[in-house]
Short mmCIF file of C-alpha atoms in Angstrom, two decimals:
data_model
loop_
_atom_site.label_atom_id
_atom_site.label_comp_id
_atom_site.label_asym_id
_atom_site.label_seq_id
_atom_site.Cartn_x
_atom_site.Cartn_y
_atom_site.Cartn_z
CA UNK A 263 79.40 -7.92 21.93
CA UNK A 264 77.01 -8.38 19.54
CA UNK A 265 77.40 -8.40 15.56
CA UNK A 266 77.28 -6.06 12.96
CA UNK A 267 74.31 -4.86 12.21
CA UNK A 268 72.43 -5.54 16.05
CA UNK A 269 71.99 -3.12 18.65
CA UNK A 270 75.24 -3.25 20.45
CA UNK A 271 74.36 -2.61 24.91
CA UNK A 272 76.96 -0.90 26.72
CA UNK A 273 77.00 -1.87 31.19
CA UNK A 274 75.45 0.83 32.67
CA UNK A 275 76.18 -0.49 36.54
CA UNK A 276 79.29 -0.58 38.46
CA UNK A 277 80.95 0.94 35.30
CA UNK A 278 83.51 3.97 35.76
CA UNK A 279 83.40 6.83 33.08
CA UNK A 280 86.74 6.24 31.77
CA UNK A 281 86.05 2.54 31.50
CA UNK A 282 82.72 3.16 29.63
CA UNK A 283 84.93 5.12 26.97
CA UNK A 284 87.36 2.41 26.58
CA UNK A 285 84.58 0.12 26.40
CA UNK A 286 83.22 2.07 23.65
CA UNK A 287 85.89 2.87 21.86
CA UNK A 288 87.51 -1.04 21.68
CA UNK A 289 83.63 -2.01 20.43
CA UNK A 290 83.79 0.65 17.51
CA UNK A 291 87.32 -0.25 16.54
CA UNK A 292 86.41 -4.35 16.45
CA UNK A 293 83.48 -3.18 14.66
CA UNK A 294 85.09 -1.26 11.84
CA UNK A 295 87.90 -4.29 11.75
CA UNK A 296 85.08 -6.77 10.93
CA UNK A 297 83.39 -4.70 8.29
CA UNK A 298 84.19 -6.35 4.69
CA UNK A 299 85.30 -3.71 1.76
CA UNK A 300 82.18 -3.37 -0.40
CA UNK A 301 82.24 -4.77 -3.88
CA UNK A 302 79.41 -2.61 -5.52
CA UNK A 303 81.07 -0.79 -8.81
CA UNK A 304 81.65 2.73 -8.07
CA UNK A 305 82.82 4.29 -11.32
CA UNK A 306 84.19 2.59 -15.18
CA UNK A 307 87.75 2.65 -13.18
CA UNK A 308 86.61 0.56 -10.84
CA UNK A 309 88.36 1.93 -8.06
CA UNK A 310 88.73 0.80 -4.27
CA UNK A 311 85.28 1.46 -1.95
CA UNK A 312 85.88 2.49 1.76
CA UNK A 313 83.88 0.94 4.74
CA UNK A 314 80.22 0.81 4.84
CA UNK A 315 78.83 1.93 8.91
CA UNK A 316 77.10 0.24 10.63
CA UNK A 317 73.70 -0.33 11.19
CA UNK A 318 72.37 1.43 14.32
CA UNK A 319 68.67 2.55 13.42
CA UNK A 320 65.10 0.32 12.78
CA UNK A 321 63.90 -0.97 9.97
CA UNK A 322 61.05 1.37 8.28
CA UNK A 323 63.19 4.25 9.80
CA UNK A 324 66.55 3.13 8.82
CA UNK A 325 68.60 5.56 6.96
CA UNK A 326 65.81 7.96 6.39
CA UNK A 327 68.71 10.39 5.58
CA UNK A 328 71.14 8.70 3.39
CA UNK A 329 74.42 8.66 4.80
CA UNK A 330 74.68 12.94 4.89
CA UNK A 331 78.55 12.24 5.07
CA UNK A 332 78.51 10.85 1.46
CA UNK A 333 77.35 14.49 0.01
CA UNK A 334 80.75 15.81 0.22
CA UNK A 335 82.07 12.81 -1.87
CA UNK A 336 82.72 13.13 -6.07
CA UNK A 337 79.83 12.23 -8.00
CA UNK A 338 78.99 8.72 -8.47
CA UNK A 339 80.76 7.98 -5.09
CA UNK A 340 78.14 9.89 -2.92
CA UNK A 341 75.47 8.24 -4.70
CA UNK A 342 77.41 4.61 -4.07
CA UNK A 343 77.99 5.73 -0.61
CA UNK A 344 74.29 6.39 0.17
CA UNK A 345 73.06 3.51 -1.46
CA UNK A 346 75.53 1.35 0.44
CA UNK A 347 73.76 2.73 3.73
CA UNK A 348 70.41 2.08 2.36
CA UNK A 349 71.32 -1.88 2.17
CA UNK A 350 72.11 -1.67 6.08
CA UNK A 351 68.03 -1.20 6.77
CA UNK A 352 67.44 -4.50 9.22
CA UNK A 353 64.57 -5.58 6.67
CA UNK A 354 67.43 -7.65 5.02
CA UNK A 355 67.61 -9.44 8.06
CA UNK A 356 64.42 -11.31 6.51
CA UNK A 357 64.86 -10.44 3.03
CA UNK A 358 66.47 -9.95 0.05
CA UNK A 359 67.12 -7.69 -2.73
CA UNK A 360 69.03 -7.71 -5.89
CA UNK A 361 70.27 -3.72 -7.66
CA UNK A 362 71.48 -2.39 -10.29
CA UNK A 363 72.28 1.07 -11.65
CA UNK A 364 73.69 2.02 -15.14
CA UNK A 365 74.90 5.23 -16.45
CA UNK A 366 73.84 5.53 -19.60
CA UNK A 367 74.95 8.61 -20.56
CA UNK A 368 78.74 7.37 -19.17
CA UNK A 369 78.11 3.87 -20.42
CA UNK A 370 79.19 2.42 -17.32
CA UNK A 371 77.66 0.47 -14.20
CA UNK A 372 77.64 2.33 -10.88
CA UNK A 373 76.08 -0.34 -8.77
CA UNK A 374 75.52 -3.51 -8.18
CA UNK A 375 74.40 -6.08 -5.37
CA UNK A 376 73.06 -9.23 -5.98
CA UNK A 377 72.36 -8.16 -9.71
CA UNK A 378 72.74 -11.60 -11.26
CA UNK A 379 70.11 -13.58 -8.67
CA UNK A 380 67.09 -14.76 -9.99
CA UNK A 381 64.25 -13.07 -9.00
CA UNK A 382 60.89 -13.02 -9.79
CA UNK A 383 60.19 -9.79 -11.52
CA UNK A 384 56.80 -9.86 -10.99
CA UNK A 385 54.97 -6.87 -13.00
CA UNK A 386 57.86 -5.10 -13.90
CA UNK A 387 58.22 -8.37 -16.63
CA UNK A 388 55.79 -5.93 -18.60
CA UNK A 389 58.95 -3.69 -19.42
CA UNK A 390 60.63 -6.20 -21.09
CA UNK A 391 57.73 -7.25 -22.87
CA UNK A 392 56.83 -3.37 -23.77
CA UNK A 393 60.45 -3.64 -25.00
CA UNK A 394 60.36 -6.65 -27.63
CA UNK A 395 57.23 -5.92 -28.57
CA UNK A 396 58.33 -2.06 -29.61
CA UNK A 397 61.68 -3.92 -30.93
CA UNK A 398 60.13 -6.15 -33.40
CA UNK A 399 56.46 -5.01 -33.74
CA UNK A 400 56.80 -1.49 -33.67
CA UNK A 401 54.31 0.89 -31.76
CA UNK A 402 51.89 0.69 -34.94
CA UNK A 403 51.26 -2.71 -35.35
CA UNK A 404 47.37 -3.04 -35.38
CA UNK A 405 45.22 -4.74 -33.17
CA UNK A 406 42.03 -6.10 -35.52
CA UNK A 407 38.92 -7.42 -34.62
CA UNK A 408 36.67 -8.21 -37.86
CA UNK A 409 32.96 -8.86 -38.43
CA UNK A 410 32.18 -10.76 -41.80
CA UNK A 411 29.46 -12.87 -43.10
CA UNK A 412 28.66 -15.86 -45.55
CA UNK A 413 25.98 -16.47 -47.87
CA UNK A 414 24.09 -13.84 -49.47
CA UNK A 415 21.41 -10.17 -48.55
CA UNK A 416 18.16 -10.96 -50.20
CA UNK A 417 16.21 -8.41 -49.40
CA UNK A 418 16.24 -7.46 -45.76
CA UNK A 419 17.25 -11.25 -44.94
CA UNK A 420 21.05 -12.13 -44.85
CA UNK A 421 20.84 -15.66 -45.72
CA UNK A 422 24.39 -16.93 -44.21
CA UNK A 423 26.14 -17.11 -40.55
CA UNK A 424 28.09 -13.89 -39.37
CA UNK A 425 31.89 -14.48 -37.56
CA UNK A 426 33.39 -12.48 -35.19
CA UNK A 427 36.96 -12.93 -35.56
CA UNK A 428 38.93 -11.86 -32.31
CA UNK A 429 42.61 -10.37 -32.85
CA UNK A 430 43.09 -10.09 -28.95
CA UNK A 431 42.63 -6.44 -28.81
CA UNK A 432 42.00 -5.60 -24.63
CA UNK A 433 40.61 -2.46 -25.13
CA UNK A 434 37.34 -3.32 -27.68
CA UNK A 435 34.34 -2.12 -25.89
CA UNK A 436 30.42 -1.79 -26.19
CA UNK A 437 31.08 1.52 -28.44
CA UNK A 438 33.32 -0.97 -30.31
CA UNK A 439 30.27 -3.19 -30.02
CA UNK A 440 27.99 -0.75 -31.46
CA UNK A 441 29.96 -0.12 -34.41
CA UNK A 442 29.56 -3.98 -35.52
CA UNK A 443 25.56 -3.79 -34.96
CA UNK A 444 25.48 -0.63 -37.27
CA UNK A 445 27.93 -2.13 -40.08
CA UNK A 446 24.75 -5.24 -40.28
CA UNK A 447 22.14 -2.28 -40.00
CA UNK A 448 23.03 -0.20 -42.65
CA UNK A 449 22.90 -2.98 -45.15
CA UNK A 450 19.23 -3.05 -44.31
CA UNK A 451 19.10 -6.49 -42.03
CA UNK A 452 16.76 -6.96 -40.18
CA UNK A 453 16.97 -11.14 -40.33
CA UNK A 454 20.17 -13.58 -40.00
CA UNK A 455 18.90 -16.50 -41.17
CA UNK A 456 22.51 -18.18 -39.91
CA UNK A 457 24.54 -18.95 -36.79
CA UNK A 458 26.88 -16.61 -35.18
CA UNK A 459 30.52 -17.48 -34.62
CA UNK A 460 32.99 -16.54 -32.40
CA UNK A 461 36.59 -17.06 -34.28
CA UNK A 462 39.12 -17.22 -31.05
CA UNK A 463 41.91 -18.67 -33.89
CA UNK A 464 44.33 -16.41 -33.01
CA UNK A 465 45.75 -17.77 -30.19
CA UNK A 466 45.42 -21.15 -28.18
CA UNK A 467 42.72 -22.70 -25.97
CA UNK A 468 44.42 -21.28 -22.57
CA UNK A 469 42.20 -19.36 -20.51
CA UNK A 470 44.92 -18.82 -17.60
CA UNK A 471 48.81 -18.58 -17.64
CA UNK A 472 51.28 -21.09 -16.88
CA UNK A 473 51.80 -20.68 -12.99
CA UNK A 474 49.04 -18.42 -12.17
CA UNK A 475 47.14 -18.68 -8.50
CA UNK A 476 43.79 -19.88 -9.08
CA UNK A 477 42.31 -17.39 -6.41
CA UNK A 478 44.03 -14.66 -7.96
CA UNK A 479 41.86 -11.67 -9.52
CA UNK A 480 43.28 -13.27 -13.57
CA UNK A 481 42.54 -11.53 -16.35
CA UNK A 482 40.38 -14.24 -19.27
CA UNK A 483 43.41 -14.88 -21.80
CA UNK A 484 40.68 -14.88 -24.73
CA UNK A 485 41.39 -13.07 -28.02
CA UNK A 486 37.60 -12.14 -28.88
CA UNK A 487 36.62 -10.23 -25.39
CA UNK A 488 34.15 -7.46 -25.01
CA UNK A 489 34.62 -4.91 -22.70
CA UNK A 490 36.98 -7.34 -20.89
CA UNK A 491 34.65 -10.17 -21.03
CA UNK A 492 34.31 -13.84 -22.85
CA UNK A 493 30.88 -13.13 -23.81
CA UNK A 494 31.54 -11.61 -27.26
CA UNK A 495 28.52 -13.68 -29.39
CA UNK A 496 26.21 -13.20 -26.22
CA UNK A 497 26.34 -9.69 -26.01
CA UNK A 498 26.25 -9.60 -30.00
CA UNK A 499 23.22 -10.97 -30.19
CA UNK A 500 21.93 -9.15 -27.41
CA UNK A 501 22.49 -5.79 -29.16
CA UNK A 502 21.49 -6.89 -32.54
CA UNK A 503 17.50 -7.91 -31.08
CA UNK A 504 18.32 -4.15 -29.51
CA UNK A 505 18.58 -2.77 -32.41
CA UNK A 506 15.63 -4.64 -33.67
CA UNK A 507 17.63 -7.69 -35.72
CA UNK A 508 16.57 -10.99 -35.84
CA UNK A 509 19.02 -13.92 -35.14
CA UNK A 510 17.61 -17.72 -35.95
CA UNK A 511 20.72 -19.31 -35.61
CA UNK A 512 23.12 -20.73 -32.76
CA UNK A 513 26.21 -19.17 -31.08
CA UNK A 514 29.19 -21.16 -31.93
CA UNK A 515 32.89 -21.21 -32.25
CA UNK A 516 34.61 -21.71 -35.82
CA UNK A 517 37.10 -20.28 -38.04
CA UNK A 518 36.00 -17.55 -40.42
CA UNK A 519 36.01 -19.43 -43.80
CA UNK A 520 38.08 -18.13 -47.14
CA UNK A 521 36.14 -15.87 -49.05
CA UNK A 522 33.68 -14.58 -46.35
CA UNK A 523 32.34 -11.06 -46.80
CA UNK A 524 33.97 -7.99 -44.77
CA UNK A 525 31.21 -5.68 -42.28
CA UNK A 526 33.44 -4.17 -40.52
CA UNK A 527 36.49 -4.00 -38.54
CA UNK A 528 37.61 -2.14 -35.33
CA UNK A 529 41.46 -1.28 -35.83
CA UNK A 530 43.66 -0.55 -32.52
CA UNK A 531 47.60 0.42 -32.51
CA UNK A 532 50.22 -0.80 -30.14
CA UNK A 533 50.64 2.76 -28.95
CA UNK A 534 47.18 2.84 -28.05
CA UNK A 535 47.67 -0.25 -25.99
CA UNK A 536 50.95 0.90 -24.35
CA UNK A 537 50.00 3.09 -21.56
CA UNK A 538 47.25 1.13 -19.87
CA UNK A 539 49.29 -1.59 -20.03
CA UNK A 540 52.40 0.10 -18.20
CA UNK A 541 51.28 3.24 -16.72
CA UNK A 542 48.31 0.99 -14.60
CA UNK A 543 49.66 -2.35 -15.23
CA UNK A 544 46.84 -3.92 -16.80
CA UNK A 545 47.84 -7.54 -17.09
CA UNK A 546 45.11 -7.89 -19.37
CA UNK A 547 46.90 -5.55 -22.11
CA UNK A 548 50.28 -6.86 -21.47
CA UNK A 549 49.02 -10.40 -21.99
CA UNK A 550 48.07 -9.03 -25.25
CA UNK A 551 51.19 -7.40 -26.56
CA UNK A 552 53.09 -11.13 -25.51
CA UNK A 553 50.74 -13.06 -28.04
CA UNK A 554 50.91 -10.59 -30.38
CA UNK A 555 54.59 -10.85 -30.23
CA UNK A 556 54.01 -14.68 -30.14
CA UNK A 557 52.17 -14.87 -33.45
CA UNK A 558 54.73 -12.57 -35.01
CA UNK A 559 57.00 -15.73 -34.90
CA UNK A 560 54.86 -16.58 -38.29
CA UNK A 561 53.83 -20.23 -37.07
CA UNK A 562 50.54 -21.11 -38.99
CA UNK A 563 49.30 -22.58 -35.28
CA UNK A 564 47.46 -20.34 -32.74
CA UNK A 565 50.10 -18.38 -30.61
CA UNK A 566 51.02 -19.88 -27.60
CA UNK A 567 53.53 -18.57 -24.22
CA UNK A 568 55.65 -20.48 -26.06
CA UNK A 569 55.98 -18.84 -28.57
CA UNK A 570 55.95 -15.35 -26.89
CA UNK A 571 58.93 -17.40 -24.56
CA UNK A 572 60.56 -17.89 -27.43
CA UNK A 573 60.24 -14.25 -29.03
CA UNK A 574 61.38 -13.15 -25.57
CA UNK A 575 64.11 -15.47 -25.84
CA UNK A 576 65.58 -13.96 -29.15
CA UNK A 577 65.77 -10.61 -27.68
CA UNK A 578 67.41 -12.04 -24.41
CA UNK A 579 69.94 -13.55 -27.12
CA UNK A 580 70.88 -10.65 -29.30
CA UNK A 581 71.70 -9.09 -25.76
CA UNK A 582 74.35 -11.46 -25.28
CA UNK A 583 72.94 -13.47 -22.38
CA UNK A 584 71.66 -16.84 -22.43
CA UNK A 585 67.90 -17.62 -22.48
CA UNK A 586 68.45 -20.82 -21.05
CA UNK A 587 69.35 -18.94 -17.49
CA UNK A 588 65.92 -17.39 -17.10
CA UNK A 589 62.29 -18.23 -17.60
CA UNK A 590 59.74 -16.12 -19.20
CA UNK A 591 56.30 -18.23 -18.34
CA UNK A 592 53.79 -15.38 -19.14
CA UNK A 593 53.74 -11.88 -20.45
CA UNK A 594 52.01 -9.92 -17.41
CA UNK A 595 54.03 -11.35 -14.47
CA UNK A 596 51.47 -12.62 -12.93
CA UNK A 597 52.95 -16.20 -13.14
CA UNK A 598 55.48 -17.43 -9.98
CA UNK A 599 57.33 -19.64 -12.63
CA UNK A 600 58.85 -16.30 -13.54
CA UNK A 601 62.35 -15.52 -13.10
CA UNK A 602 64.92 -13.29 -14.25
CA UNK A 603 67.53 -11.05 -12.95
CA UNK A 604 67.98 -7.06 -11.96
CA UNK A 605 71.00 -7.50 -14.56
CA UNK A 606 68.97 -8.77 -17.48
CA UNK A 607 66.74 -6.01 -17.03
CA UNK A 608 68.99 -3.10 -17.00
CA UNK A 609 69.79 -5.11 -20.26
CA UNK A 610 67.07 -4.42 -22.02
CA UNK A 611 66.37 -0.90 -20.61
CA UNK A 612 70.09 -0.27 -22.06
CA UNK A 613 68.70 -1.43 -25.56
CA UNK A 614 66.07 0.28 -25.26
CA UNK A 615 68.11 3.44 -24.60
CA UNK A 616 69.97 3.15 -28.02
CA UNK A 617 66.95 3.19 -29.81
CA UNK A 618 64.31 6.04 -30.48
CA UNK A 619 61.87 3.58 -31.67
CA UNK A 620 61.76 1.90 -28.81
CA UNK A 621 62.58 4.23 -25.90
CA UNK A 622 60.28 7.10 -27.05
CA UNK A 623 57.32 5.50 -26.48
CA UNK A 624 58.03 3.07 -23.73
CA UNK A 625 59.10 6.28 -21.63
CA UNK A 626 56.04 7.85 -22.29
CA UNK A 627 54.10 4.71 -21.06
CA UNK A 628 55.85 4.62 -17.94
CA UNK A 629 54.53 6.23 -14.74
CA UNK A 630 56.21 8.92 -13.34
CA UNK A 631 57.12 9.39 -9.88
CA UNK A 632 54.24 11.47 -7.58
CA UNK A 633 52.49 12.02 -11.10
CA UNK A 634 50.27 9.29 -12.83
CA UNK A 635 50.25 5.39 -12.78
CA UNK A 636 51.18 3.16 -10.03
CA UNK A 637 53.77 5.21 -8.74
CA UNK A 638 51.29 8.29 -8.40
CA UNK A 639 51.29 8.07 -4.42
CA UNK A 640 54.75 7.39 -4.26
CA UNK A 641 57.70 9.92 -4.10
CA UNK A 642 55.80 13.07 -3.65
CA UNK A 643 57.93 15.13 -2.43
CA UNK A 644 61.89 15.62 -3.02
CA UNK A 645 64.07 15.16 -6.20
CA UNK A 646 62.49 11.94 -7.15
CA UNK A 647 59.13 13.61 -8.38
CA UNK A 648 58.66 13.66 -11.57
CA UNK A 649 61.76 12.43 -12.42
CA UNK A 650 61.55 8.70 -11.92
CA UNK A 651 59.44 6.99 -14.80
CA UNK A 652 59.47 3.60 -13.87
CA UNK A 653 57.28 0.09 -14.10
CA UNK A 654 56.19 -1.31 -10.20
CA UNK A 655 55.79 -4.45 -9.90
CA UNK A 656 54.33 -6.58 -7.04
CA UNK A 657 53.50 -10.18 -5.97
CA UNK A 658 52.80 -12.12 -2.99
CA UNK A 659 57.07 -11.88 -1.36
CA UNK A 660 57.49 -9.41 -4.28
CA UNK A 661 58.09 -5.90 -5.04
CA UNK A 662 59.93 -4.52 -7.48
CA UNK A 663 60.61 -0.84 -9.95
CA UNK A 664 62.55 -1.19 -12.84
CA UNK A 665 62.83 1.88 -14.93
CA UNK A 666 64.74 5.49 -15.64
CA UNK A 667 65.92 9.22 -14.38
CA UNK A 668 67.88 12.34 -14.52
CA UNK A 669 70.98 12.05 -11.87
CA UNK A 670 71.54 15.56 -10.59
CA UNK A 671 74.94 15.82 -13.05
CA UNK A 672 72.24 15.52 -16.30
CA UNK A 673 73.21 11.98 -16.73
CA UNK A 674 71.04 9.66 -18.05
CA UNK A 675 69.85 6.29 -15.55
CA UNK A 676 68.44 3.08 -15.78
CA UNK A 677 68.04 0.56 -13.00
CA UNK A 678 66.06 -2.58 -11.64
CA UNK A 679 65.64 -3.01 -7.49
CA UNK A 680 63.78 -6.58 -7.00
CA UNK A 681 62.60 -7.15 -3.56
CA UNK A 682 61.81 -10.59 -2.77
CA UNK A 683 60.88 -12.04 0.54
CA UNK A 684 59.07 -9.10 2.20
CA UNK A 685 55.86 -9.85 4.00
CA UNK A 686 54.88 -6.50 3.13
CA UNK A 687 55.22 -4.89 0.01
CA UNK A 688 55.40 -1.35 1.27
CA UNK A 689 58.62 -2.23 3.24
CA UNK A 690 60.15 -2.77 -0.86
CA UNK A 691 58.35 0.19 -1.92
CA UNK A 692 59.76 2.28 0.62
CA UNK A 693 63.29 0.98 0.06
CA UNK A 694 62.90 1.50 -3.61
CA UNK A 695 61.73 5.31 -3.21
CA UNK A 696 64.82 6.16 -0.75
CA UNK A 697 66.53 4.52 -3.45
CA UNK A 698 65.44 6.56 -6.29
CA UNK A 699 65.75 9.50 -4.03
CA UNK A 700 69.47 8.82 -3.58
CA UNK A 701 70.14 8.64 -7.17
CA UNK A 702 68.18 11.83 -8.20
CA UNK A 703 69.31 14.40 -5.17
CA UNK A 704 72.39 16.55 -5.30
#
């Protein structure tokens, strides 16, 4: 007899009828003897869980329905019940996965398994950025870029050196662009007689995040980017002969000195940053938001990771968990030195929860199941459509949703599922749908 969970083969030859039932019968009853009690929560009384079955179905077909017994059950015991099933799938024969489900609206866990591992979170680390940034910016902090100039306009010659002074805003374009080149034309310029600088102050010299893949498609951590490029000055000077402007100077990198002269400046708010960032997971954007949040820690320095870590870190703090458990390398989740746990982020979807400020707009930013976003293709069909708004999240070994719905009671969700050790991500994306599905059906 093989264990739980394998295909258990029954003699076929030389094998009388009424043996074969015995036979049967003694293998189900040492079967069900073996099983463990579960020890996911089931409701705030914490009451006693019955016997999980056992696994007789494939992999990518496993539980397909989940566990139709369970619908007669109270809820959340039918939703324990088919979530239970869903963890007998043989693709955690080779894999992992750490769960968690709150109630919010009955301030109580429902599930757990696994929910204190570390994991790597991969993108879904961009909800718990979305969150501290919301919790201590606010969704209208501004985003500035600034052109200004030295010297003096003497005549139709400026007679100084113009700085572009980059405020890490992801979404500043050629229109953007534009709007610099007309600020200089309309004050009659047709001559720099000066050098062009690119002020990149803001933050620090990195270019790529602590524990990125160097063969990975990384965004250019640079806080003075055009149209998602490091050519800012280039492409500057490139519209400025356009628009018939002459430069005589160099391109070069300084700091925008004290008393320079303002031309313009291109202002962006969080909000507007928000739903790129989450609803396509833009790395790009959410790298922005974490050294925004890094130079909010008031340090006269560039911003660092560090200090975005440490900004992070406060949050993870006033949650009541210690920072010194996790790691928080980067702000995209890009990075593999990333780790955290499916508890610590139902932690700060909770906080989230309890505040308008925050939870408005990070559940608008979020995509919604068989809607918009990364999870547009996903969920289609059934009770999860439309109802799940949730961040993916995927690495190499990785796949993970973190995020909210509506149980079929009215109550209020949150949850984080974190795959890790799939060679195929869809095999965690398809776990995490029949998931979702089993929380939002009747």
């Amino acid at each position: 007899m093989k264990r739980k969970g394998e295909n258990v083969t029954f003699p076929t030859r030389h094998t009388q009828p009424g043996r074969l039932a015995v036979a049967v019968i003694t293998v189900i009853l040492l079967i069900s003897a073996a099983m463990p009690p579960s020890t996911y929560c089931r409701a705030a009384a914490a009451e006693a869980c019955g016997y999980a079955p056992a696994d007789t179905v494939e992999a990518d077909t496993a539980v397909a329905d989940t566990a139709a017994e369970a619908d007669g059950r109270p809820w959340p015991e039918n939703v324990v019940a088919r979530l239970e099933t869903l963890l007998e799938s043989s693709i955690f024969e080779t894999s992992t996965v750490g769960m968690m489900v709150y109630d919010l609206t009955a301030d109580s866990a429902i599930f757990k398994h696994n929910e204190r591992q570390l994991m790597r979170p991969a993108s879904t680390l961009k909800m718990m950025v979305a969150v501290a940034a919301l919790d201590r910016l606010g969704e209208d902090h501004e985003y500035t870029t600034e052109l200004l100039h030295t010297g003096e306009v003497e005549g139709a010659v400026l007679h100084g050196d113009v700085y572009c002074k980059g405020g890490f805003d992801p979404a500043f374009d050629n229109s953007d662009l534009n709007a610099f080149v007309d600020s200089i034309r309309r004050l009659g310029i047709d001559t720099i007689r000066g050098d062009i600088y690119a002020d990149v102050s803001m933050k620090d010299s990195d270019r790529l995040g602590e524990g990125w893949c160097w063969d990975d498609d990384n965004p250019a951590l640079s806080p003075l980017l055009v149209s998602r490029k490091d050519e800012f000055t280039e492409r500057l000077r490139d519209r400025l002969h356009r628009a018939g402007i002459e430069t005589e100077g160099e391109l070069r990198t300084g700091r925008t000195p004290h008393g320079a002269h303002m031309l313009c400046t291109v202002r962006r708010r969080l909000a507007d940053i928000l739903p790129r960032m989450m609803k396509k997971s833009d790395n790009l954007y959410s790298e922005s938001v974490f050294y925004h949040l890094a130079a909010s820690a008031g340090a006269s320095t560039p911003a660092t990771a560090r200090q975005g870590r440490r900004m992070m870190n406060r949050l993870i703090e006033k949650l009541g968990y210690k920072p010194s458990k996790y790691y928080i390398a980067d702000g995209s989740g890009l990075s593999l030195y990333n780790y955290v746990s499916p508890e610590l982020e139902v932690a700060f979807l909770r906080y989230a929860y309890t505040k308008d400020k925050i939870y408005v707009p990070l559940y608008a930013s979020m995509p919604v199941a068989g809607i918009d976003g990364t999870l547009d293709d996903r969920m289609r069909r059934g009770h999860a459509r439309g109802n799940v708004h949730a961040k993916t999240g995927t690495v190499t070994g990785v796949s993970a949703l973190a995020g909210y719905c509506t149980a079929a009671n009215g109550h209020t969700l949150c949850f984080s599922i974190i795959n890790m050790g799939i060679r195929h991500s869809s095999s965690g994306r398809r776990f995490q749908d029949r998931v979702c599905e089993a929380l939002c059906r009747p």
